[in-house]
PDB file of C-alpha atoms in Angstrom:
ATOM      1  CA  UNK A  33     -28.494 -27.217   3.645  1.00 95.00           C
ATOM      2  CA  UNK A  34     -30.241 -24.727   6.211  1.00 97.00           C
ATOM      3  CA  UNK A  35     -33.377 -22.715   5.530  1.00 97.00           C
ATOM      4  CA  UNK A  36     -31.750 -19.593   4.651  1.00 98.00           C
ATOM      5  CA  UNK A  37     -30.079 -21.053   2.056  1.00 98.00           C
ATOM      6  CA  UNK A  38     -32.489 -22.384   1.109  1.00 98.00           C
ATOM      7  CA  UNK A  39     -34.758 -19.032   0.064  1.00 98.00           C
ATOM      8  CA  UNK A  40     -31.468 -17.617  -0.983  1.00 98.00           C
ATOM      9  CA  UNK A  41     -31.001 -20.306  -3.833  1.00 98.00           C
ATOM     10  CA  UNK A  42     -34.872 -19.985  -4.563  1.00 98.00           C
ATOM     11  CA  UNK A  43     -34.912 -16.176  -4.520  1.00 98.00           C
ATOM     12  CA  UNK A  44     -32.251 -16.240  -6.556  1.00 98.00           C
ATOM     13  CA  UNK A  45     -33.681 -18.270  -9.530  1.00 98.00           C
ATOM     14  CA  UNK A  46     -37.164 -16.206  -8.767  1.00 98.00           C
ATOM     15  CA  UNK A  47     -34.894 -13.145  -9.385  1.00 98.00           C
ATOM     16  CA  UNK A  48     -33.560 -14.826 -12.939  1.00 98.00           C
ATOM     17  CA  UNK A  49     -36.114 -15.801 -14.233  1.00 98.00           C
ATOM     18  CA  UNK A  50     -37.988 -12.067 -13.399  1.00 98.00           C
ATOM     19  CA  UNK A  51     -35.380 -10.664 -14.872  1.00 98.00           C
ATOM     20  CA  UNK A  52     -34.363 -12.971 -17.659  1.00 98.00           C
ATOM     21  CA  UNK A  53     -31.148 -14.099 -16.957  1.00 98.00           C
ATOM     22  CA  UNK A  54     -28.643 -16.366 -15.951  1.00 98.00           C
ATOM     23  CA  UNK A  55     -27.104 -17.751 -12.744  1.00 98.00           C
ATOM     24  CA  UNK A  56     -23.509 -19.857 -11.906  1.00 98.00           C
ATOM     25  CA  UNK A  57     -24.498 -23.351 -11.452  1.00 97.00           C
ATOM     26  CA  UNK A  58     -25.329 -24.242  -7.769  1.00 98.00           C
ATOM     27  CA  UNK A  59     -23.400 -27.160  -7.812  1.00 96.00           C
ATOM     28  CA  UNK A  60     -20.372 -25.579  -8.324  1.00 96.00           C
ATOM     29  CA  UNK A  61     -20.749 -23.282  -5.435  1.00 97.00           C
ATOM     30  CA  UNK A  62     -22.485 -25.698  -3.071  1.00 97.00           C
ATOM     31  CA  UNK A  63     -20.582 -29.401  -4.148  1.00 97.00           C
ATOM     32  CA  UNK A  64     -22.809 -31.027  -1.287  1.00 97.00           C
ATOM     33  CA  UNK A  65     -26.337 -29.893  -2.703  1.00 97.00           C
ATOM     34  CA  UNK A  66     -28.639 -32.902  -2.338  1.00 96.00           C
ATOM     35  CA  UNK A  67     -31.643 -33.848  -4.486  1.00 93.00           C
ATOM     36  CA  UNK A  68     -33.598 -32.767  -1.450  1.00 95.00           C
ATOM     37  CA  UNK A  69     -31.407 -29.435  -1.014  1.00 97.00           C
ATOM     38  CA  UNK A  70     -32.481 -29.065  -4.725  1.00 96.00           C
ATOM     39  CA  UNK A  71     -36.550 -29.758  -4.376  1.00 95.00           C
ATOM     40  CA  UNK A  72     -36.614 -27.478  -1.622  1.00 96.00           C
ATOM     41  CA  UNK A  73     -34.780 -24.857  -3.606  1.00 98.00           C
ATOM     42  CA  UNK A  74     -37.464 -25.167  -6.263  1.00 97.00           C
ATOM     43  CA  UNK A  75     -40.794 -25.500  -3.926  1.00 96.00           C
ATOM     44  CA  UNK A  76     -38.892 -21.823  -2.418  1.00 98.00           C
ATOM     45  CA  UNK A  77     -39.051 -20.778  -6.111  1.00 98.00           C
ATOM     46  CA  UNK A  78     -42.680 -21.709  -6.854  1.00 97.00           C
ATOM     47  CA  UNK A  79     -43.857 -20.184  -4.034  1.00 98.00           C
ATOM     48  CA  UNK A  80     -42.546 -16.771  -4.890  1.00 98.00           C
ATOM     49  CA  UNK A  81     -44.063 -17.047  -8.093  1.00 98.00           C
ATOM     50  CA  UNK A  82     -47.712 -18.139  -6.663  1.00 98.00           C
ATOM     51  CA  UNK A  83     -47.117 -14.935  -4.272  1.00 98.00           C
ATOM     52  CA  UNK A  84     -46.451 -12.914  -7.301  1.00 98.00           C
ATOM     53  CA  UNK A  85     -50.252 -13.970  -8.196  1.00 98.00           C
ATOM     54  CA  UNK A  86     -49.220 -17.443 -10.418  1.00 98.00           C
ATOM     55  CA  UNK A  87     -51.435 -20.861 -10.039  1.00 98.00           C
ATOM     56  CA  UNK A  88     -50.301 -24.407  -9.818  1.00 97.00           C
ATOM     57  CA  UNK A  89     -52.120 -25.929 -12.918  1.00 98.00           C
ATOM     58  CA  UNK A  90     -50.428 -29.350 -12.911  1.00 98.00           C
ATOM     59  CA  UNK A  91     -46.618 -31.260 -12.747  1.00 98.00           C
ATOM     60  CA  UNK A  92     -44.128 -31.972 -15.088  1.00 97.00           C
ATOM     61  CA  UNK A  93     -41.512 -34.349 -15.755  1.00 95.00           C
ATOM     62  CA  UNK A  94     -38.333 -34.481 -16.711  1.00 90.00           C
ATOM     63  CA  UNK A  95     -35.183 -36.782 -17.445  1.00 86.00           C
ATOM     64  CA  UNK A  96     -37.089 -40.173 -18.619  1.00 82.00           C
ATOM     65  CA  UNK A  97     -34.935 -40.922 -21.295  1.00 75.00           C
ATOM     66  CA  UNK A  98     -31.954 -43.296 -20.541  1.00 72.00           C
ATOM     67  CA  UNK A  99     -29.551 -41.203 -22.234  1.00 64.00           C
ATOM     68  CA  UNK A 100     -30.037 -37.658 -20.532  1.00 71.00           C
ATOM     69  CA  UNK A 101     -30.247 -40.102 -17.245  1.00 74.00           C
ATOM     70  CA  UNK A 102     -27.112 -41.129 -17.733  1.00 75.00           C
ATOM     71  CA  UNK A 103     -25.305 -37.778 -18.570  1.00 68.00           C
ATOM     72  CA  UNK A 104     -27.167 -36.273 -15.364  1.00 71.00           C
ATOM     73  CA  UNK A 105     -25.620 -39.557 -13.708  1.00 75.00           C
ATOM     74  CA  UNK A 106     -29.144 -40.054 -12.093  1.00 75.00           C
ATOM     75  CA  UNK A 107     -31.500 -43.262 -12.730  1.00 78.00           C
ATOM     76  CA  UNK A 108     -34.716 -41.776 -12.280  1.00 80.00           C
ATOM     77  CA  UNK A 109     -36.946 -38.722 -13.084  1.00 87.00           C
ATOM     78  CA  UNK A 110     -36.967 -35.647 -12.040  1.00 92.00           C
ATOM     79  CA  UNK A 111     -40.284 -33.693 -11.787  1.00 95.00           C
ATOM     80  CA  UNK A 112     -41.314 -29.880 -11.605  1.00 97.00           C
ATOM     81  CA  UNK A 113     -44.780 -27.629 -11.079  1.00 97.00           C
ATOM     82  CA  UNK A 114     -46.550 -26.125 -13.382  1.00 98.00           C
ATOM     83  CA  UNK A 115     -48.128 -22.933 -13.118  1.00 98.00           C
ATOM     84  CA  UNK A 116     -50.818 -20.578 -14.926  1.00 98.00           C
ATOM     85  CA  UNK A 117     -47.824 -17.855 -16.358  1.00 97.00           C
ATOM     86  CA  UNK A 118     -46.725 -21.205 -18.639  1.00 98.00           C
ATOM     87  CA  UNK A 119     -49.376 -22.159 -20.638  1.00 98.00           C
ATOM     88  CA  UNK A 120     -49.695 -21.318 -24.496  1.00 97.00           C
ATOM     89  CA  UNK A 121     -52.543 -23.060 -26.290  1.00 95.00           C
ATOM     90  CA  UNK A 122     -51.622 -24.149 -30.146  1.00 94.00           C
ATOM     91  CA  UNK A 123     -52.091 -21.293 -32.542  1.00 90.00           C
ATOM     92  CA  UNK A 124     -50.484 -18.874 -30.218  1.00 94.00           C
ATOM     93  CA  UNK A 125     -47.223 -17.336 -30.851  1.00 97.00           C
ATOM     94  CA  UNK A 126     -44.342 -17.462 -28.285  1.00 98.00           C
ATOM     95  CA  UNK A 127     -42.750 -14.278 -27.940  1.00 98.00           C
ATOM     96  CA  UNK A 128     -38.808 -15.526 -27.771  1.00 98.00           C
ATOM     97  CA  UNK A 129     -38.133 -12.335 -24.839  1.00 97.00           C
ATOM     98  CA  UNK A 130     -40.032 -13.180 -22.281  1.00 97.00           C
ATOM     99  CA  UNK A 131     -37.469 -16.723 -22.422  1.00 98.00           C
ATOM    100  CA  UNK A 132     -33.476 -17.061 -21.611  1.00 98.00           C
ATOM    101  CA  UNK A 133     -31.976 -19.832 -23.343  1.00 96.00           C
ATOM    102  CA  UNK A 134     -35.283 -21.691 -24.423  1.00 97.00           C
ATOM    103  CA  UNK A 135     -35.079 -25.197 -26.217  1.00 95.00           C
ATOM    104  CA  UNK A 136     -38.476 -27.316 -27.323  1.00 96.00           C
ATOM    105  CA  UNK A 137     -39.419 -30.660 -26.734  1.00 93.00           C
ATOM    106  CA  UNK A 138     -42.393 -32.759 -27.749  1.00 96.00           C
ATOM    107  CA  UNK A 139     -44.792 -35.050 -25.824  1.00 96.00           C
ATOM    108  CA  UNK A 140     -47.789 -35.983 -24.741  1.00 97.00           C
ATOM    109  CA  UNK A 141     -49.906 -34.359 -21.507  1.00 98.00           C
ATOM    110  CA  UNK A 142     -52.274 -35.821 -19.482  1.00 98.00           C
ATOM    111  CA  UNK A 143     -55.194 -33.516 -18.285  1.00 98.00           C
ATOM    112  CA  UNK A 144     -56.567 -35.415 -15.545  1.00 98.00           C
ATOM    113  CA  UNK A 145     -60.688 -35.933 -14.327  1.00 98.00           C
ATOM    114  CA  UNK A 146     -60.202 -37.759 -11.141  1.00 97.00           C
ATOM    115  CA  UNK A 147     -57.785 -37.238  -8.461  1.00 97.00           C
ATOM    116  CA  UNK A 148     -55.368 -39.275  -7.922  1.00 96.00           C
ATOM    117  CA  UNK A 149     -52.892 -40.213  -5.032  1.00 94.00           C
ATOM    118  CA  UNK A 150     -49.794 -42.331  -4.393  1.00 95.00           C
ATOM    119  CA  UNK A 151     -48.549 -44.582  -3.578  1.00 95.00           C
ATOM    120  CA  UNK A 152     -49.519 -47.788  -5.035  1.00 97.00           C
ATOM    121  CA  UNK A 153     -50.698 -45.788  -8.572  1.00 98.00           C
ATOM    122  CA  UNK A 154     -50.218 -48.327 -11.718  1.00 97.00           C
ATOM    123  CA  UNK A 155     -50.259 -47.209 -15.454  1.00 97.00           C
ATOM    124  CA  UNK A 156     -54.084 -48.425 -15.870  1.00 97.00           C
ATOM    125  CA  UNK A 157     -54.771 -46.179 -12.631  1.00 98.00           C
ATOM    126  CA  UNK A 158     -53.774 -43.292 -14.608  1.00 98.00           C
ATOM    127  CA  UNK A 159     -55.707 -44.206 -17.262  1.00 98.00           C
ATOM    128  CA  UNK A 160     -58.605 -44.408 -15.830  1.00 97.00           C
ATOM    129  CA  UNK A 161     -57.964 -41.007 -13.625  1.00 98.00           C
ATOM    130  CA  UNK A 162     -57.328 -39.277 -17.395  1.00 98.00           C
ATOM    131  CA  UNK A 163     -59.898 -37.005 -19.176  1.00 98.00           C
ATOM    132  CA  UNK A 164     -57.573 -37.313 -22.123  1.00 98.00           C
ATOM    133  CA  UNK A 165     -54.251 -36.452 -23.445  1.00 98.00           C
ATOM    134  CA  UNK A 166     -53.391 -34.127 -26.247  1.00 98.00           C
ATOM    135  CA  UNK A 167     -49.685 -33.526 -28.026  1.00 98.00           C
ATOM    136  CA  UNK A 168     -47.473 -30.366 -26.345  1.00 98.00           C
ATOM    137  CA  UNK A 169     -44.717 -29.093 -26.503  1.00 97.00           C
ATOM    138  CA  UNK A 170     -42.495 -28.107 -23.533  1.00 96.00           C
ATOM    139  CA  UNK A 171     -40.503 -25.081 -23.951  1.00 97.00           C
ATOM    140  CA  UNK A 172     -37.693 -26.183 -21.472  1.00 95.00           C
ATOM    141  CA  UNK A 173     -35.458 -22.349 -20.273  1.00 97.00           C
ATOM    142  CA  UNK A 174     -32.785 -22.878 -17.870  1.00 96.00           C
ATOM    143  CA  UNK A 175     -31.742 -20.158 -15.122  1.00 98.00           C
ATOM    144  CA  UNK A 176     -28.445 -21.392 -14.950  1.00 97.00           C
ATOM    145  CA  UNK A 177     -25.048 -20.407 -17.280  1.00 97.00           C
ATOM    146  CA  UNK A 178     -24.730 -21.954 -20.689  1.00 95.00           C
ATOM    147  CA  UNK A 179     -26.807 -24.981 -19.657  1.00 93.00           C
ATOM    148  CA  UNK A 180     -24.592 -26.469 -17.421  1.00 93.00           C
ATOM    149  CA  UNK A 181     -26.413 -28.171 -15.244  1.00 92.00           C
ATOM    150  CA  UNK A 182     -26.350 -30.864 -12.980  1.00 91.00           C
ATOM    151  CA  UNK A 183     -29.682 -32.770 -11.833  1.00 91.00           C
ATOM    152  CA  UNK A 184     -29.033 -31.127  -8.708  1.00 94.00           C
ATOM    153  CA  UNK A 185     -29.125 -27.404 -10.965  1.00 95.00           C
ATOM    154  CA  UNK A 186     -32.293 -28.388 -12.863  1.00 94.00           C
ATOM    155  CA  UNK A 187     -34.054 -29.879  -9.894  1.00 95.00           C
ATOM    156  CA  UNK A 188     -33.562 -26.256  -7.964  1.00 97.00           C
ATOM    157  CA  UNK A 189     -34.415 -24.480 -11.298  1.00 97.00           C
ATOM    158  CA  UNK A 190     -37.972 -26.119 -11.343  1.00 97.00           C
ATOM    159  CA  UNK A 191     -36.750 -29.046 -13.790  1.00 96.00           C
ATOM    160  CA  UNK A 192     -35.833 -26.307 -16.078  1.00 95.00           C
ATOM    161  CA  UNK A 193     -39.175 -25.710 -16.953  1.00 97.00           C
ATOM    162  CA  UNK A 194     -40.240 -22.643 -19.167  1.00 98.00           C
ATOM    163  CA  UNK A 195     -43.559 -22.853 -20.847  1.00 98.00           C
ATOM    164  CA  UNK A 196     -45.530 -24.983 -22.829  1.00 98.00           C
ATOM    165  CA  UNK A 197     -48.251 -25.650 -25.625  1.00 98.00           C
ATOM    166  CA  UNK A 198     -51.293 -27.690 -25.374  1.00 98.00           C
ATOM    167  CA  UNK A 199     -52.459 -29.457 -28.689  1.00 97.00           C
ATOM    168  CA  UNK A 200     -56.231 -28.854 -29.783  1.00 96.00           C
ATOM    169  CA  UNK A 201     -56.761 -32.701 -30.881  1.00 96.00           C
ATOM    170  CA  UNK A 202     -57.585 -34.477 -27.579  1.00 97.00           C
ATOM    171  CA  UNK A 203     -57.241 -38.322 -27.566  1.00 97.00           C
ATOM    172  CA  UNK A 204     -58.756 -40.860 -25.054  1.00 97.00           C
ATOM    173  CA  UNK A 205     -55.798 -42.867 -24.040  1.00 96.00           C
ATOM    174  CA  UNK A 206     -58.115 -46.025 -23.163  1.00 96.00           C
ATOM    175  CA  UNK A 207     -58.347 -46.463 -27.483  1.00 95.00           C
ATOM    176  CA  UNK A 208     -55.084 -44.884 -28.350  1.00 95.00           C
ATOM    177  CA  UNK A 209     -51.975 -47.445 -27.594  1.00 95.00           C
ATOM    178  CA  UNK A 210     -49.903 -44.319 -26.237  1.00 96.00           C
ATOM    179  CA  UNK A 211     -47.113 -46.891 -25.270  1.00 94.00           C
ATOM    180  CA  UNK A 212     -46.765 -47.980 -29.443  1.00 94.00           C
ATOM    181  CA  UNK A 213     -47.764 -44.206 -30.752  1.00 95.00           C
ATOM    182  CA  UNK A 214     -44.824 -42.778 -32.806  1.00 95.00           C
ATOM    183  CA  UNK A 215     -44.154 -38.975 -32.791  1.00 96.00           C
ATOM    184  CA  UNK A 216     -42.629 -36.953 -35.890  1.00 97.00           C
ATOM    185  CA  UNK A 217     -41.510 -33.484 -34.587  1.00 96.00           C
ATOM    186  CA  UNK A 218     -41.023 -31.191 -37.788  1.00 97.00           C
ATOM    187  CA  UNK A 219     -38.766 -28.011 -37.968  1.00 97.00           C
ATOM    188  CA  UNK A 220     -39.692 -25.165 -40.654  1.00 98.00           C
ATOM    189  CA  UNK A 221     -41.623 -28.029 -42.612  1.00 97.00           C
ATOM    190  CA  UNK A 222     -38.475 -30.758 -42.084  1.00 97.00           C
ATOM    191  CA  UNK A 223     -38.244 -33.882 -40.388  1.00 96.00           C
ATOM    192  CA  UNK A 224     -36.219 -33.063 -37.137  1.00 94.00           C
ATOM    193  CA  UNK A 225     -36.826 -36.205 -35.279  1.00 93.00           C
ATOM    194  CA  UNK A 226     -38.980 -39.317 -34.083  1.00 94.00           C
ATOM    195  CA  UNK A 227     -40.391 -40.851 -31.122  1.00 92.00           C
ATOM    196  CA  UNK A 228     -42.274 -43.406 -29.501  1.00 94.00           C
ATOM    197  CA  UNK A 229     -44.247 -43.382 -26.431  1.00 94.00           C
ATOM    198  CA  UNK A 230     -42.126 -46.236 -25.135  1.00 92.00           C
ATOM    199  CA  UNK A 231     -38.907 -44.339 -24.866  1.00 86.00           C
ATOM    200  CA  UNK A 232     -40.343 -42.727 -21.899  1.00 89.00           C
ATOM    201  CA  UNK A 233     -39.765 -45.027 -19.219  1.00 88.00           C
ATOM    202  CA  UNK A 234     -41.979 -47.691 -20.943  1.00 90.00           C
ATOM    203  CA  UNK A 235     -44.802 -46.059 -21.684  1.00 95.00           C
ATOM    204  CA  UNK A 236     -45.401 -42.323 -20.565  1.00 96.00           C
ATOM    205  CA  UNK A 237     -48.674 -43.413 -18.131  1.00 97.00           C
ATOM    206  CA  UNK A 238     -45.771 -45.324 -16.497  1.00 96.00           C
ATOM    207  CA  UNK A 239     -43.826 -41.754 -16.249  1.00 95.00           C
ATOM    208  CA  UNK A 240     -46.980 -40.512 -14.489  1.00 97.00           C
ATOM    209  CA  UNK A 241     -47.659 -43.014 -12.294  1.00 97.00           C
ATOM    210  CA  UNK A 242     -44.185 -42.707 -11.181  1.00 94.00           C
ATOM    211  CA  UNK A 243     -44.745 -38.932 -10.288  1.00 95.00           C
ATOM    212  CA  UNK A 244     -47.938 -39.597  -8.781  1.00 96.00           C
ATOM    213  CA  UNK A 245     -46.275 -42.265  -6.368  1.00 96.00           C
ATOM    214  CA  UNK A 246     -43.392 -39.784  -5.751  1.00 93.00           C
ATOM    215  CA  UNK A 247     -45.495 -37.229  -4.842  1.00 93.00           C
ATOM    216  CA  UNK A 248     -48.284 -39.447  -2.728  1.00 93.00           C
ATOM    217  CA  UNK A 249     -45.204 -40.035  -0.568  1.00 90.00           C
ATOM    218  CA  UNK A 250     -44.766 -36.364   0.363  1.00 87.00           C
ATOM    219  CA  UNK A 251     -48.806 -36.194   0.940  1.00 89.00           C
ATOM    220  CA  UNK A 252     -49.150 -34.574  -2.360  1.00 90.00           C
ATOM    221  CA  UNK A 253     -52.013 -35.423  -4.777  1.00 93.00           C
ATOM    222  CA  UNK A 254     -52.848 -34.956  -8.518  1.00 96.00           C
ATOM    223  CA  UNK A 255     -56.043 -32.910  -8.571  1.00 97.00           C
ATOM    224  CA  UNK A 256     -58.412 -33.427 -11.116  1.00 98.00           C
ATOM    225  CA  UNK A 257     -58.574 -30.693 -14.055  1.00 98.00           C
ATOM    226  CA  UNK A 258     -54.493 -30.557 -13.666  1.00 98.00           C
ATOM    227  CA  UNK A 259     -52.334 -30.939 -16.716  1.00 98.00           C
ATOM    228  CA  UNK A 260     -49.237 -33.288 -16.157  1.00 98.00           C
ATOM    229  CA  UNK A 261     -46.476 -33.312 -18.712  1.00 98.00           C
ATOM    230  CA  UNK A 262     -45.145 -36.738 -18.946  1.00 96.00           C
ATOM    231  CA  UNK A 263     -42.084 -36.256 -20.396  1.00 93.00           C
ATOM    232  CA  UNK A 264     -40.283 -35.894 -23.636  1.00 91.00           C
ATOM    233  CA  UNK A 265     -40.388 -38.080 -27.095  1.00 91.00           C
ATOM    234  CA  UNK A 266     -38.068 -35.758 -28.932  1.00 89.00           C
ATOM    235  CA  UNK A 267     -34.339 -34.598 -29.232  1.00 86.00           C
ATOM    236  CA  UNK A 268     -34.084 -30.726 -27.730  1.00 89.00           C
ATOM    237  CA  UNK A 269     -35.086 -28.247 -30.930  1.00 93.00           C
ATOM    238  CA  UNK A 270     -32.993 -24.831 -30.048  1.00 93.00           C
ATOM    239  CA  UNK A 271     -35.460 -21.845 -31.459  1.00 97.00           C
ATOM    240  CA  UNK A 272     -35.017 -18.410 -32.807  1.00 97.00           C
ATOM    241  CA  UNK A 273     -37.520 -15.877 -34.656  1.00 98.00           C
ATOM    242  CA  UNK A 274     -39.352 -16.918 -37.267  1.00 98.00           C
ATOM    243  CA  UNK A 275     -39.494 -20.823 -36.179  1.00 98.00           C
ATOM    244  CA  UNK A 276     -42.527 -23.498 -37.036  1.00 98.00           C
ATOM    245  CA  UNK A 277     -42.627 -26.715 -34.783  1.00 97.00           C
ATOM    246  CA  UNK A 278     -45.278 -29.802 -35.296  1.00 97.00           C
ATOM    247  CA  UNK A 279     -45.216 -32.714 -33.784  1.00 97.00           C
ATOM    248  CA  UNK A 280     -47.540 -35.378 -34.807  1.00 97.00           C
ATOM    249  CA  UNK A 281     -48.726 -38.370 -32.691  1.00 97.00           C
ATOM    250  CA  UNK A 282     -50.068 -41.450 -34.591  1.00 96.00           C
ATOM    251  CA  UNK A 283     -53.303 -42.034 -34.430  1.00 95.00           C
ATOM    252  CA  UNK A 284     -53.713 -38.609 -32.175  1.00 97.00           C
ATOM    253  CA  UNK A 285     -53.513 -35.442 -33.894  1.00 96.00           C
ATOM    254  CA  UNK A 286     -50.522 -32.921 -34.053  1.00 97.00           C
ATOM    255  CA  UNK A 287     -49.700 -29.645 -32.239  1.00 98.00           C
ATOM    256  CA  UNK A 288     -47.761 -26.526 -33.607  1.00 97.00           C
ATOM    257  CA  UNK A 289     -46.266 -23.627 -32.986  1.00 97.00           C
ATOM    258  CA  UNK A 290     -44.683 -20.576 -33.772  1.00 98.00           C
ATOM    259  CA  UNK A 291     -41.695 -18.598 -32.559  1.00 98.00           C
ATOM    260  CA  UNK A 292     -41.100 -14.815 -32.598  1.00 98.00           C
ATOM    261  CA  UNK A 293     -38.170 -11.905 -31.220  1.00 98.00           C
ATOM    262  CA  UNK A 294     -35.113 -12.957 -29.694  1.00 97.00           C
ATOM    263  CA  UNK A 295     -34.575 -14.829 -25.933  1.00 97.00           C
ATOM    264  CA  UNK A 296     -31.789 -13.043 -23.290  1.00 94.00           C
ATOM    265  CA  UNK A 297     -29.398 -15.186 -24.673  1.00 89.00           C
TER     266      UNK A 297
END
């Protein structure tokens, strides 16, 4: 795909998401998007947002579970940036229109103390590069119609990445077994679903080490002090006004929030 195209698509999904609202899938009007059409698409959208006066605060990722792998028809990640305009910290209150078509998920983020650089990162690498974790949600939003994406769709649209929540309880993942941790995730006070660390690609410091290896290829580091989202332990929890999420991480701590007003769609 050529350049212009390139900051069309990611001027485009700048635009949407400014203006809270939807776009036609790119696959369908581009059926030969690559994965790196797609990435380039989203670094163009990330860097109108840091000209609009955003920071990159850390990395997220995205499609660790075998099942939404295999519906994407993909066999690996995908990964996005995070920036300043996304982060909530628990006890806040997510106002529902500033979002499109948002959907939770729960997991656990790594806030890092050392840099760290692929390739050749292992799990215990990350560990030892970690400050701590805490639960989070990720509120995932998608630019694009009715959800119908593609990986090629979500890639572009920044791994469909809205905003998320940082849990107060911090853990030290060197004396919590993160890999064996199970995960409750509670909807207006009922069970909603479970989770275990392990359903994320093994463990989720092996989600991160992935990313950081992905990214070391393309000469891009983790910097310490960044916040990396390792991906998600929970079925997707659709939200409207007036909605409570916890999710609780054994031998961790929990993290909740609250939902208010009504998203674009």
């Amino acid at each position: 795909m050529n350049e212009e195209k390139i900051r069309q698509y990611g001027d485009e999904l700048f635009d949407a998401w400014r203006e809270r609202r939807t776009v036609a899938p790119l696959l369908e009007r581009e059926p030969d998007i690559t994965l790196d059409d797609a990435y380039r698409i989203q670094l163009r959208f990330i860097e109108r947002r840091v000209q609009a006066g955003e920071k990159i605060v850390g990395k997220k990722i995205g499609v660790t579970s075998k099942p939404v792998q295999d519906f994407l028809g993909v066999f690996q990640p995908d990964f996005g940036q995070l920036t300043s305009g996304m982060v909530y910290q628990e006890g806040d209150v997510i106002d529902l229109g500033t979002l499109i078509q948002p959907k939770a998920e729960a997991e656990l983020a790594f806030v890092l103390k050392h840099d760290l650089k692929g390739p050749g990162v292992t799990a215990m690498d990350v560990i030892r590069a970690t400050d701590y974790v805490v639960p989070c949600f990720e509120i995932v939003d998608s630019r694009i119609n009715d959800w119908k994406i593609r990986i090629q769709d979500t890639v572009a649209d920044n791994a469909s990445c809205g905003v998320y929540v940082l849990g107060k309880t911090k853990g030290d993942p060197r004396k919590l077994d993160i890999t064996l941790a199970g995960m409750v995730l509670e909807k207006n006070g009922e069970v909603h679903s479970t989770g275990v660390g392990a359903a994320v690609q093994g463990s989720p410091a092996n989600a991160v080490a992935w990313l950081a290896n992905t990214l070391g290829e393309l000469g891009i580091p983790f910097k310490a002090g960044e916040v990396i989202l390792s991906g998600s332990q929970s079925a997707l929890v659709p939200v409207v006004d007036g909605d409570e999420l916890v999710c609780t991480v054994g031998g961790l701590g929990s993290c909740r929030v609250k939902f208010s007003g009504r998203s674009a769609v």
